[in-house]
CSV table of C-alpha atoms and ligand atoms in Angstrom, one decimal:
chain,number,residue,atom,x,y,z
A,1,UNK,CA,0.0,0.0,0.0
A,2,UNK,CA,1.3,3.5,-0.3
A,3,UNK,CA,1.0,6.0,2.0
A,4,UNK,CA,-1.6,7.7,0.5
A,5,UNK,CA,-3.7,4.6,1.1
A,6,UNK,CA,-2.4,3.6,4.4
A,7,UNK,CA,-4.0,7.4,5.0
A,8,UNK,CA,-6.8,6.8,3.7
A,9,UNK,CA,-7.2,3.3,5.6
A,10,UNK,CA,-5.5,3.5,8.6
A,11,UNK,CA,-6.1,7.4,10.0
A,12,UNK,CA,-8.9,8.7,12.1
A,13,UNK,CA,-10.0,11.7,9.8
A,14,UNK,CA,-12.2,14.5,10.7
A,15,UNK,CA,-12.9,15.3,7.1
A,16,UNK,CA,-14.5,13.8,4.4
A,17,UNK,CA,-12.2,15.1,1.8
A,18,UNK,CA,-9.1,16.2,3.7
A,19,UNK,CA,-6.5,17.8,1.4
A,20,UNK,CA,-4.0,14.9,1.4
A,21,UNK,CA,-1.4,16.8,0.7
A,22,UNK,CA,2.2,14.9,1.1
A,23,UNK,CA,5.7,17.3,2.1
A,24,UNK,CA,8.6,15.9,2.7
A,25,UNK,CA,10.1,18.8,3.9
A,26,UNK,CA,9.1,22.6,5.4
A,27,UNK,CA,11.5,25.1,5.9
A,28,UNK,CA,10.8,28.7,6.2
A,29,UNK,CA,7.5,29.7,4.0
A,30,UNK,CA,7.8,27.1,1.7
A,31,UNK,CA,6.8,23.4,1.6
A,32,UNK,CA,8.5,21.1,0.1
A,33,UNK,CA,5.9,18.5,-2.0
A,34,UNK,CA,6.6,14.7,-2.4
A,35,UNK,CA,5.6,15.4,-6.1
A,36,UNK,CA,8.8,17.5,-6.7
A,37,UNK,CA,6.9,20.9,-6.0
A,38,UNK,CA,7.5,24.0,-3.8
A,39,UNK,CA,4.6,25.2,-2.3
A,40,UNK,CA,4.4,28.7,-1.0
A,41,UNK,CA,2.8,28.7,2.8
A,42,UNK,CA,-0.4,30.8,3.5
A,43,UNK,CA,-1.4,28.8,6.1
A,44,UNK,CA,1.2,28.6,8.7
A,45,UNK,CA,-0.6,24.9,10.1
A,46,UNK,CA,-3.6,27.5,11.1
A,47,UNK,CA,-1.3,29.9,12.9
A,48,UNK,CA,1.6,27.5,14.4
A,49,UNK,CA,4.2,28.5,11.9
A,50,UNK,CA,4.6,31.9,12.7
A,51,UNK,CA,8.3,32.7,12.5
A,52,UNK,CA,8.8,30.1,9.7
A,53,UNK,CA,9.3,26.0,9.5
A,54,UNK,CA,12.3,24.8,10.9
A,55,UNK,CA,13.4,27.9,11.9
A,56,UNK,CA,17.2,27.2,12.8
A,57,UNK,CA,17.3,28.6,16.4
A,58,UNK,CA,14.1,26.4,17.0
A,59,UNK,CA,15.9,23.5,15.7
A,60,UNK,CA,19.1,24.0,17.6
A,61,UNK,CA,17.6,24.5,21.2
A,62,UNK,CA,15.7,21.4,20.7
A,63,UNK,CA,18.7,19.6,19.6
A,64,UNK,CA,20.0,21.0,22.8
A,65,UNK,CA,17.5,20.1,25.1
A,66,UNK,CA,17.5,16.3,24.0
A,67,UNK,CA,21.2,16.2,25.1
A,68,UNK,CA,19.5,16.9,28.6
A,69,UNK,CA,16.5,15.3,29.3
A,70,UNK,CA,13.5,14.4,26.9
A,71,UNK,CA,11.1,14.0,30.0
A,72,UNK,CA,11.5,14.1,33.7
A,73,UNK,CA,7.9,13.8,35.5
A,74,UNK,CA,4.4,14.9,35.3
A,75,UNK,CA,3.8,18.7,35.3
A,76,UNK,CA,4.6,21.0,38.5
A,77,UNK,CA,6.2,18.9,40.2
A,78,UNK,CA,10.2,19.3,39.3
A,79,UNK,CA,11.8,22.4,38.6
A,80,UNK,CA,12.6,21.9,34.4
A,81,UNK,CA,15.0,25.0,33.8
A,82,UNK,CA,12.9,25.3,29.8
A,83,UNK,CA,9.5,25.6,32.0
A,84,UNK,CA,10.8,28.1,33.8
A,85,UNK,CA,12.7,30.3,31.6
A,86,UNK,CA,10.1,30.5,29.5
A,87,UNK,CA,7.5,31.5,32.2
A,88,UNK,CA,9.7,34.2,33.4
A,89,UNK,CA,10.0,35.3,29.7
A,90,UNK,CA,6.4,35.6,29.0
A,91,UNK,CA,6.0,37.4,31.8
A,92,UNK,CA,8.1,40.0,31.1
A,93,UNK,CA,6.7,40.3,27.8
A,94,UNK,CA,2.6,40.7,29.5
A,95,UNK,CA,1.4,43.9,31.0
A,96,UNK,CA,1.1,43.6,35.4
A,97,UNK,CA,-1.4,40.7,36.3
A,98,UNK,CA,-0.3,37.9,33.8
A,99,UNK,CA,2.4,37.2,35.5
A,100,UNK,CA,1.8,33.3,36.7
A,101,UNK,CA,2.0,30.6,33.9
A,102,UNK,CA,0.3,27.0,33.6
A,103,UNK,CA,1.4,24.6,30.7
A,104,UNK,CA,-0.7,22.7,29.1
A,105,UNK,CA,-0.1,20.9,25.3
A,106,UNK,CA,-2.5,22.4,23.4
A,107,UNK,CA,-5.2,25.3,23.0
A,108,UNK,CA,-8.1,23.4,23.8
A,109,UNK,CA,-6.5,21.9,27.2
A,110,UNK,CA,-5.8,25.5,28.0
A,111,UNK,CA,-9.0,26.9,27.8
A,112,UNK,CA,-10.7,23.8,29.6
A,113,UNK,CA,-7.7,25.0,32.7
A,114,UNK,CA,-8.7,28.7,32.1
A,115,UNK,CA,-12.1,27.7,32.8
A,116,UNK,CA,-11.8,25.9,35.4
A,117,UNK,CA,-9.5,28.7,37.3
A,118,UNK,CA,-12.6,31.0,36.5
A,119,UNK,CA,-15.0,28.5,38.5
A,120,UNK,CA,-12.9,28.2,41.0
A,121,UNK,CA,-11.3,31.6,41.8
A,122,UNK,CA,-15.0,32.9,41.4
A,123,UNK,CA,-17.1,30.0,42.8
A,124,UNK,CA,-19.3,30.7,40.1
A,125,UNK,CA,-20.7,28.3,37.6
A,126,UNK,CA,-22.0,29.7,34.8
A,127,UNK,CA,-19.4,30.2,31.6
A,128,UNK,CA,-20.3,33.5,28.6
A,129,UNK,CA,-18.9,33.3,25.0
A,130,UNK,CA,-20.1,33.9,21.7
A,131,UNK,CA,-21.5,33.0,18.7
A,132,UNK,CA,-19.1,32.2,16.2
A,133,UNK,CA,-16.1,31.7,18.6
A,134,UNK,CA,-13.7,28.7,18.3
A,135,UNK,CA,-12.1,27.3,21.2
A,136,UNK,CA,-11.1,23.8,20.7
A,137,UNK,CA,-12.8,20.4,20.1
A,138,UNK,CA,-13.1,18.6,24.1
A,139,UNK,CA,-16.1,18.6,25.6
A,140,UNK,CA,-15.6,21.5,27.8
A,141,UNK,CA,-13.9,23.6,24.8
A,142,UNK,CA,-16.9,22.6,22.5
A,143,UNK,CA,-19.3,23.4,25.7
A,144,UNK,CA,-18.7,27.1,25.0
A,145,UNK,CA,-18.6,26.9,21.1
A,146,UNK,CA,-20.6,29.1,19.4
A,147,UNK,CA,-21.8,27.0,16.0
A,148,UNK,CA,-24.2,24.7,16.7
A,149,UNK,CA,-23.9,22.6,14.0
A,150,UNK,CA,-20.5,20.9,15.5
A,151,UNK,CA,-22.1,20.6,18.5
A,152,UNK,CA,-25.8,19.2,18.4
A,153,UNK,CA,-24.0,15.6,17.9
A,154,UNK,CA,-22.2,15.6,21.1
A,155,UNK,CA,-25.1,16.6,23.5
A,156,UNK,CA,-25.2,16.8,26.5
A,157,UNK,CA,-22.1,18.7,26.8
A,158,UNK,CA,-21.4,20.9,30.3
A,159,UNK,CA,-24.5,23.2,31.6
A,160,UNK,CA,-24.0,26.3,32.4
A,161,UNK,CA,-23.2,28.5,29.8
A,162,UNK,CA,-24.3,30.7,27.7
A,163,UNK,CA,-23.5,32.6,24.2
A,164,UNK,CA,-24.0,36.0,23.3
A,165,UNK,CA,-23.3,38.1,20.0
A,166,UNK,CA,-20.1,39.5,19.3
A,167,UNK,CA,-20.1,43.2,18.7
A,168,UNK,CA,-23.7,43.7,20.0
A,169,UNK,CA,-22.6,45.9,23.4
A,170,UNK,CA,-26.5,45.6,23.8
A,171,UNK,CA,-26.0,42.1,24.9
A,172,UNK,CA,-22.8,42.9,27.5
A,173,UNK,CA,-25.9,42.6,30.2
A,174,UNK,CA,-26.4,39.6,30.0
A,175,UNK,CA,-23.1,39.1,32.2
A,176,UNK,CA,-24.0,39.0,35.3
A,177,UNK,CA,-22.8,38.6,38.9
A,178,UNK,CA,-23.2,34.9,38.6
A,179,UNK,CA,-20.7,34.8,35.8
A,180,UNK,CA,-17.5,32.6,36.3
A,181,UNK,CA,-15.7,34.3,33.2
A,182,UNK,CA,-16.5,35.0,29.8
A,183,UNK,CA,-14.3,33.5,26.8
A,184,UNK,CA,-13.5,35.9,24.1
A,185,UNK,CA,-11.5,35.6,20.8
A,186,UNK,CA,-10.1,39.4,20.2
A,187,UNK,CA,-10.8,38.6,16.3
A,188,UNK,CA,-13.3,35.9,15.4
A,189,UNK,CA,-11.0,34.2,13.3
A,190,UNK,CA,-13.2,30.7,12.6
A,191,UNK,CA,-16.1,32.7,11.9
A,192,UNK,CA,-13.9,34.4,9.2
A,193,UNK,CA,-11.8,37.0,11.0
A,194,UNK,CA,-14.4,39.5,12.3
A,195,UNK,CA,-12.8,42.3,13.6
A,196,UNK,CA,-14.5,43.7,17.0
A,197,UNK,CA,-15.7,47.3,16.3
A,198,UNK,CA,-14.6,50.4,17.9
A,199,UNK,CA,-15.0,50.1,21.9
A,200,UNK,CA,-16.5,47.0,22.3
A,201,UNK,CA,-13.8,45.3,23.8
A,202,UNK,CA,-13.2,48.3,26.4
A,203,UNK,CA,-17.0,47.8,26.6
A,204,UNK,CA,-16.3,44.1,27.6
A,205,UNK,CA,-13.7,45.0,30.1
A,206,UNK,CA,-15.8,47.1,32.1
A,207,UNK,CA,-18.4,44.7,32.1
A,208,UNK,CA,-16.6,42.0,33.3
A,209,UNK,CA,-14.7,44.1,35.7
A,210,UNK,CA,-18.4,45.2,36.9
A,211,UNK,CA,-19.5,42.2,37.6
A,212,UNK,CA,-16.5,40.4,38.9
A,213,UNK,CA,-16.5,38.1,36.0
A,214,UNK,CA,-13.2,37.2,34.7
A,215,UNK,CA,-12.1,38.5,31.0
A,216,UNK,CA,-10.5,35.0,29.2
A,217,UNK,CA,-8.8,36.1,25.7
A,218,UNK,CA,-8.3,33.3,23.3
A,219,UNK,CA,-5.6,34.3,22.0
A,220,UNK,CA,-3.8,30.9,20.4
A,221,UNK,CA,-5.2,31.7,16.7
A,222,UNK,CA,-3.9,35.4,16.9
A,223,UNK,CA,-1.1,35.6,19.7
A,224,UNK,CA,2.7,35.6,19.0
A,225,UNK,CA,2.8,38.6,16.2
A,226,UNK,CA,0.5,37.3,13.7
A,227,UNK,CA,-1.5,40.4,13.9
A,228,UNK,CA,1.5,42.5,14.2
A,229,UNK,CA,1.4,42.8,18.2
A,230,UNK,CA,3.1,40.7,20.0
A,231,UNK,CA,-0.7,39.1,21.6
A,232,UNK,CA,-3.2,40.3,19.8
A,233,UNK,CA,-5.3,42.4,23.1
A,234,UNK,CA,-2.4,45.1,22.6
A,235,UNK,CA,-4.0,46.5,20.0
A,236,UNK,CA,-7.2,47.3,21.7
A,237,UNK,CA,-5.6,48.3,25.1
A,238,UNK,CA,-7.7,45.9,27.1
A,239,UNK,CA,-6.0,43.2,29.8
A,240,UNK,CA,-7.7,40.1,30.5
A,241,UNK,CA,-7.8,37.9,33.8
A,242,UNK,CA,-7.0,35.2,32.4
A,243,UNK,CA,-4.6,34.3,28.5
A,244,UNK,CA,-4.7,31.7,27.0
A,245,UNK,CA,-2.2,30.5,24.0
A,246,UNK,CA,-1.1,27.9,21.8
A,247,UNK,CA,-0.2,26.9,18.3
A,248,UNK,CA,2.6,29.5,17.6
A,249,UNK,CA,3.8,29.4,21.3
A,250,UNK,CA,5.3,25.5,20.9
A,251,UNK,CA,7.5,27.2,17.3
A,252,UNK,CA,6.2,24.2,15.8
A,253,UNK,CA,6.5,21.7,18.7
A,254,UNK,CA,2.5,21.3,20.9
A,255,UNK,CA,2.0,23.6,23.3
A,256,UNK,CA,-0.4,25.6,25.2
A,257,UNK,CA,-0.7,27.9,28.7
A,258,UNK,CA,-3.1,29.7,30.6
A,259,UNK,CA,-1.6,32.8,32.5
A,260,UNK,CA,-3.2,34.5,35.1
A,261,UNK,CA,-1.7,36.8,38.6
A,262,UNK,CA,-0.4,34.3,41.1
A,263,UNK,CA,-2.9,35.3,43.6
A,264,UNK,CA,-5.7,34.0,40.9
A,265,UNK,CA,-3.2,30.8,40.4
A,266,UNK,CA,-2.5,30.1,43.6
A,267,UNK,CA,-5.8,28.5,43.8
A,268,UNK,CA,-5.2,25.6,41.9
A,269,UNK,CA,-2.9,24.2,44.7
A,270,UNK,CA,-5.7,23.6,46.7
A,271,UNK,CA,-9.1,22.6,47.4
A,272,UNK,CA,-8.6,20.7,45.8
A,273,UNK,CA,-4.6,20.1,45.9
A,274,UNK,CA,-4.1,18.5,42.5
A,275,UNK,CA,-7.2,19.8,41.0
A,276,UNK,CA,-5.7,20.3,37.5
A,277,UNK,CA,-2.8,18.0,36.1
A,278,UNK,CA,-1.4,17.0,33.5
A,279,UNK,CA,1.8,14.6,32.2
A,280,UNK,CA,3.1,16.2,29.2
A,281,UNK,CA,1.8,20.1,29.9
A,282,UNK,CA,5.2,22.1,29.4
A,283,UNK,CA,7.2,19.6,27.8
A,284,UNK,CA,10.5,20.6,27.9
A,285,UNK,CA,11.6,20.1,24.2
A,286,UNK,CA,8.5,22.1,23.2
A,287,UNK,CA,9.0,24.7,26.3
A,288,UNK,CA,12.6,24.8,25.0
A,289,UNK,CA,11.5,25.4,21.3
A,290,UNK,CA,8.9,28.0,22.6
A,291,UNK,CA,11.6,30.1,24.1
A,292,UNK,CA,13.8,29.8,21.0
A,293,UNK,CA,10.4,31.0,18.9
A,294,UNK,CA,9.8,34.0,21.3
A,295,UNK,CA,12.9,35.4,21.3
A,296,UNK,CA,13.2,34.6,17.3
A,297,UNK,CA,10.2,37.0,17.7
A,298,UNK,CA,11.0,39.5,19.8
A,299,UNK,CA,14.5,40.1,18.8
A,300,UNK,CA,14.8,39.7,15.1
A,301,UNK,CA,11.3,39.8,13.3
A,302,UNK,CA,9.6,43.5,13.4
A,303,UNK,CA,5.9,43.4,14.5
A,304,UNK,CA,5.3,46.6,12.7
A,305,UNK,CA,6.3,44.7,9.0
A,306,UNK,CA,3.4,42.3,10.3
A,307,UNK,CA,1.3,45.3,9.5
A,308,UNK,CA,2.7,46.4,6.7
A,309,UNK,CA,2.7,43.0,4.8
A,310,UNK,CA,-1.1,42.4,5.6
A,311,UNK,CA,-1.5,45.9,4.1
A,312,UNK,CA,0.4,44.5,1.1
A,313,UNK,CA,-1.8,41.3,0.0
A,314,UNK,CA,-4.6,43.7,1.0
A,315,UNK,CA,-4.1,46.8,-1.4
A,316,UNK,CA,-3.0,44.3,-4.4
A,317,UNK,CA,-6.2,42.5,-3.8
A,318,UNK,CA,-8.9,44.5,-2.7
A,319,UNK,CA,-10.5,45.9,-5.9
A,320,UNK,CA,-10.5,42.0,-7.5
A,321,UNK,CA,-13.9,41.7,-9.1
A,322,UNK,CA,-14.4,37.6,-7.6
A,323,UNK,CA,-13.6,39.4,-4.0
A,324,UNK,CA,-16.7,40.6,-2.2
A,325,UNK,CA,-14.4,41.8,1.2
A,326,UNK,CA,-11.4,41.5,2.5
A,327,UNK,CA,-11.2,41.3,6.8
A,328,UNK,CA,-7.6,41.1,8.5
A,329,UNK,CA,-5.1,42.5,10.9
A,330,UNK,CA,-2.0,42.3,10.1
A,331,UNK,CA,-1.4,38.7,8.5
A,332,UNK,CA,-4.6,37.0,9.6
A,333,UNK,CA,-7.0,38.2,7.0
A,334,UNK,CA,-10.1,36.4,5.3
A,335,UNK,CA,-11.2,37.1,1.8
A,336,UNK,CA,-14.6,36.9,1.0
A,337,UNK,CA,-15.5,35.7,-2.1
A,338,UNK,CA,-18.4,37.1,-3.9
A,339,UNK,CA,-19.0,33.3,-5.8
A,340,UNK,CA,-18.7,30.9,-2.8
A,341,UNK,CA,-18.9,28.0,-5.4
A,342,UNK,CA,-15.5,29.3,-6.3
A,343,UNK,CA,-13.9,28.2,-2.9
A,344,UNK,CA,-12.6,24.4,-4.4
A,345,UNK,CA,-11.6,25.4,-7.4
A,346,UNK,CA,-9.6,28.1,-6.7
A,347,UNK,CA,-7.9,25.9,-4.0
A,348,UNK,CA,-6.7,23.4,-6.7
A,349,UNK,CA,-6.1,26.2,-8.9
A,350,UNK,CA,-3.4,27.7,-6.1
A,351,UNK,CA,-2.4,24.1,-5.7
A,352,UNK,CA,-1.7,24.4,-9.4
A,353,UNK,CA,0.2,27.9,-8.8
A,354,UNK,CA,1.9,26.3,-5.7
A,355,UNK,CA,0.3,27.9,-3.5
A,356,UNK,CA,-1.5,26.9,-0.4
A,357,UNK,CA,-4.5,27.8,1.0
A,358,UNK,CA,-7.3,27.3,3.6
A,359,UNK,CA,-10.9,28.2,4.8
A,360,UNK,CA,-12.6,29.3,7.9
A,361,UNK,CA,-14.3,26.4,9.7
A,362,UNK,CA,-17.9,28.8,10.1
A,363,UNK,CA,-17.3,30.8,6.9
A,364,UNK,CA,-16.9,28.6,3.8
A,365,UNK,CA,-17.2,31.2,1.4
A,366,UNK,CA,-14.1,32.8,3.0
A,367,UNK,CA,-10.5,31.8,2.1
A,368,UNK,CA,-7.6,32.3,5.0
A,369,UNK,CA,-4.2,33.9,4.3
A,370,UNK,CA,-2.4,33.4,7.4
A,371,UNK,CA,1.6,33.1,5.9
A,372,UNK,CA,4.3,32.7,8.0
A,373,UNK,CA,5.0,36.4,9.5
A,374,UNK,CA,8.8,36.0,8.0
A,375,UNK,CA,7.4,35.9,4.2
A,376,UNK,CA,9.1,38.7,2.1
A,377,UNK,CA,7.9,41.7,0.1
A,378,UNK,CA,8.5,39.7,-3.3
A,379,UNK,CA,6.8,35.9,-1.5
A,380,UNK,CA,3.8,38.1,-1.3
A,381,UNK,CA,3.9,40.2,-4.7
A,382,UNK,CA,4.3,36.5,-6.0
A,383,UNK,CA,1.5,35.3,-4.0
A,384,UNK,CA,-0.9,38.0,-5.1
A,385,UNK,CA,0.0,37.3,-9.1
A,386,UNK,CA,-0.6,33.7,-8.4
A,387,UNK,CA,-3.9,34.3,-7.0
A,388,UNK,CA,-4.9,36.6,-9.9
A,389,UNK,CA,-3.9,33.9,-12.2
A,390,UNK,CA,-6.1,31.3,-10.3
A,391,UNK,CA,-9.0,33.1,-10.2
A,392,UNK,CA,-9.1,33.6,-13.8
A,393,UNK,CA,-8.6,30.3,-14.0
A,394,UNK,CA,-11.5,29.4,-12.2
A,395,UNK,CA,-15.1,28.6,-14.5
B,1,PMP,N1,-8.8,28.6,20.3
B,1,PMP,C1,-8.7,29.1,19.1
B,1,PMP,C2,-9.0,30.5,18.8
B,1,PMP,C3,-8.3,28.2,18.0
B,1,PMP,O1,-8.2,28.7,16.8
B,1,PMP,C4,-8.0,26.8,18.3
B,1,PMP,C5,-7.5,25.9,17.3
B,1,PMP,N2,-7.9,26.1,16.0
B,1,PMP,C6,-8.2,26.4,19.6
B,1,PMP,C7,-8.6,27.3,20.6
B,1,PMP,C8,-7.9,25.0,20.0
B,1,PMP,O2,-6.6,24.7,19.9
B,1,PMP,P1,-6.1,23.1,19.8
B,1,PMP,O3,-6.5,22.7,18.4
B,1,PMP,O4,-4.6,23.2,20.0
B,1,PMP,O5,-6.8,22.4,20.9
């Protein structure tokens, strides 16, 4: 059998129809196809990818690290000298208040932590999000998603919670005093990047902070520079009680946190004592990757070119007749397609141009361009002629 068929045959698959794509090799914004072809990245793996594949500093503090120790114990209980770098350093990086880190391995795991802290720090039960919000695929994750249609299969999932519309401020009263937290996305990214209008976030924040509920950004999809900030709140000037991150934290490797103040943390020591644990959370090959990345990002990629280069694809493409909209903050940006029909055969056609594209999980008529933040002036000019040409090539 080849591969492909031992895929086909032998994977769990969440899709029907998954791309099937086989790389041999990714390094920087390209992909390297079994078939002999380079493939340009847009996708970043949905936001992991952020400072390029195999970046080399990445690749040497791993190497480092398994000269160590590939795995001492469960998490929180030995002091692992990548754990704690890399708490300190993300502390540094987040404003007074976020200053206490918990490691988990992915986004989902740390938002089911973040919500837990929330009911327990608060002793309230009942959880707000939105409609439209993504937050990860576990039953407490999915608990709080806001699409129904992934979720009706699944039911019962946890009680308790409750979705409101993003952007309507009219609906901020529905947080009440016997909210535990509410679970935000900054930009909607699954739902097709939908940018939060002017003060609602601020809007938010007083709410919360009204109420005593606790303010839980989800920022995974957008955190790490992608939308030219370091995390993505910074652009709004609101702080929450709770972050939580993923995907691009790990550089490549899984990861995931939820930060919070001490005080707030502190509580997961006790009543109960071991309330929240977890064997691999922090891993130190993907903690010692994950400091690598961030100071790959800090140090030597500029967050304002994150800005610049969105603006880029966006001015080149705006005005194409197939494009209804374009929504995006730096280099997360959704383009809406006037023809949603057009979404599969424009994806074979980039295929075609080597190019590689994706969609929004709620928002099929919307394609993602989420490169690596490291792509250059020319990688884009050449993405933007490529995606000209496929459109034209499209019936
Ligand atoms: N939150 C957001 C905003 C996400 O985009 C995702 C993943 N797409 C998650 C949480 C869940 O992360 P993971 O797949 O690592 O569990």
């Amino acid at each position: 059998m080849t591969e492909r068929e031992l895929f086909y045959r032998y994977l769990g698959l969440p899709a029907r129809q998954p791309l099937g794509l086989e790389f041999d090799k990714a390094e920087g914004v390209w992909l390297y196809g079994r078939n002999g072809k380079k493939y340009l990245d847009l996708v970043s793996g949905v936001s992991v990818s952020n400072i390029g594949h195999r970046h080399p500093a990445v690749i040497s503090a791993i190497e480092e690290q398994l000269g160590k120790y590939l795995y001492l114990t469960v998490y929180g209980e030995y002091i692992q000298s990548p754990q704690v770098r890399l708490a300190k350093m993300l502390a540094d990086l987040l404003p007074p208040g976020l200053d206490s880190v918990y490691f988990v391995n992915s986004g989902s795991e740390a938002i089911e932590g973040a919500v837990k802290l929330a009911k327990r720090v608060t002793g309230r039960t009942e959880v707000i999000s939105f409609h439209g919000g993504y937050h990860g695929s576990t039953q407490g994750a999915l608990s709080i998603l806001g699409n129904e249609v992934l979720k009706n299969a699944f039911r019962p999932l946890i009680p308790g919670n409750r979705l409101i519309r993003f952007n309507r401020p009219d609906e901020l009263d529905r947080i009440t005093e016997k909210t535990a937290c509410v679970v935000a996305e900054t930009i909607q990214a699954e739902a097709g990047i939908i940018l939060p209008d002017a003060g609602y976030l601020s809007s938010l924040r007083n709410r919360c902070s009204e109420t005593g509920a606790l303010l839980v950004i989800d920022d995974v999809q957008m955190g790490f520079g992608r939308t030219g900030k370091l995390f993505s709140f910074g652009h709004w000037d609101v702080v929450p009680d709770i972050l939580v991150l993923a995907k691009a934290l790990g550089g490549g490797m899984p990861l995931g946190a939820f930060i919070s103040s001490a005080d707030r943390m502190n509580a997961l020591s006790h009543d109960p004592e071991l309330g929240h644990i977890t064997t691999f959370g922090g891993h130190p090959v993907s903690c010692a990757a994950a400091l690598a990345s961030l100071k790959v990002l800090t140090e030597t990629i500029l967050l304002e070119s994150v800005g610049i280069k969105g603006d880029m694809f966006y001015h080149r493409l705006k005005d194409h007749p197939e494009i209804r909209e374009i929504r995006y903050k730096g280099l997360m940006m959704g383009i809406e397609l006037k023809r949603p029909e057009l979404r599969q055969p424009l994806t074979e056609k980039l295929l075609e141009e080597g190019i590689v594209t994706d969609w929004y999980l709620f928002r099929p008529d919307t394609f993602r361009i989420a490169p690596p933040l490291v792509i250059s002036r020319e990688e884009i000019e050449q993405a933007c002629e490529a995606i000209i040409r496929a459109f034209s090539g499209c019936p």
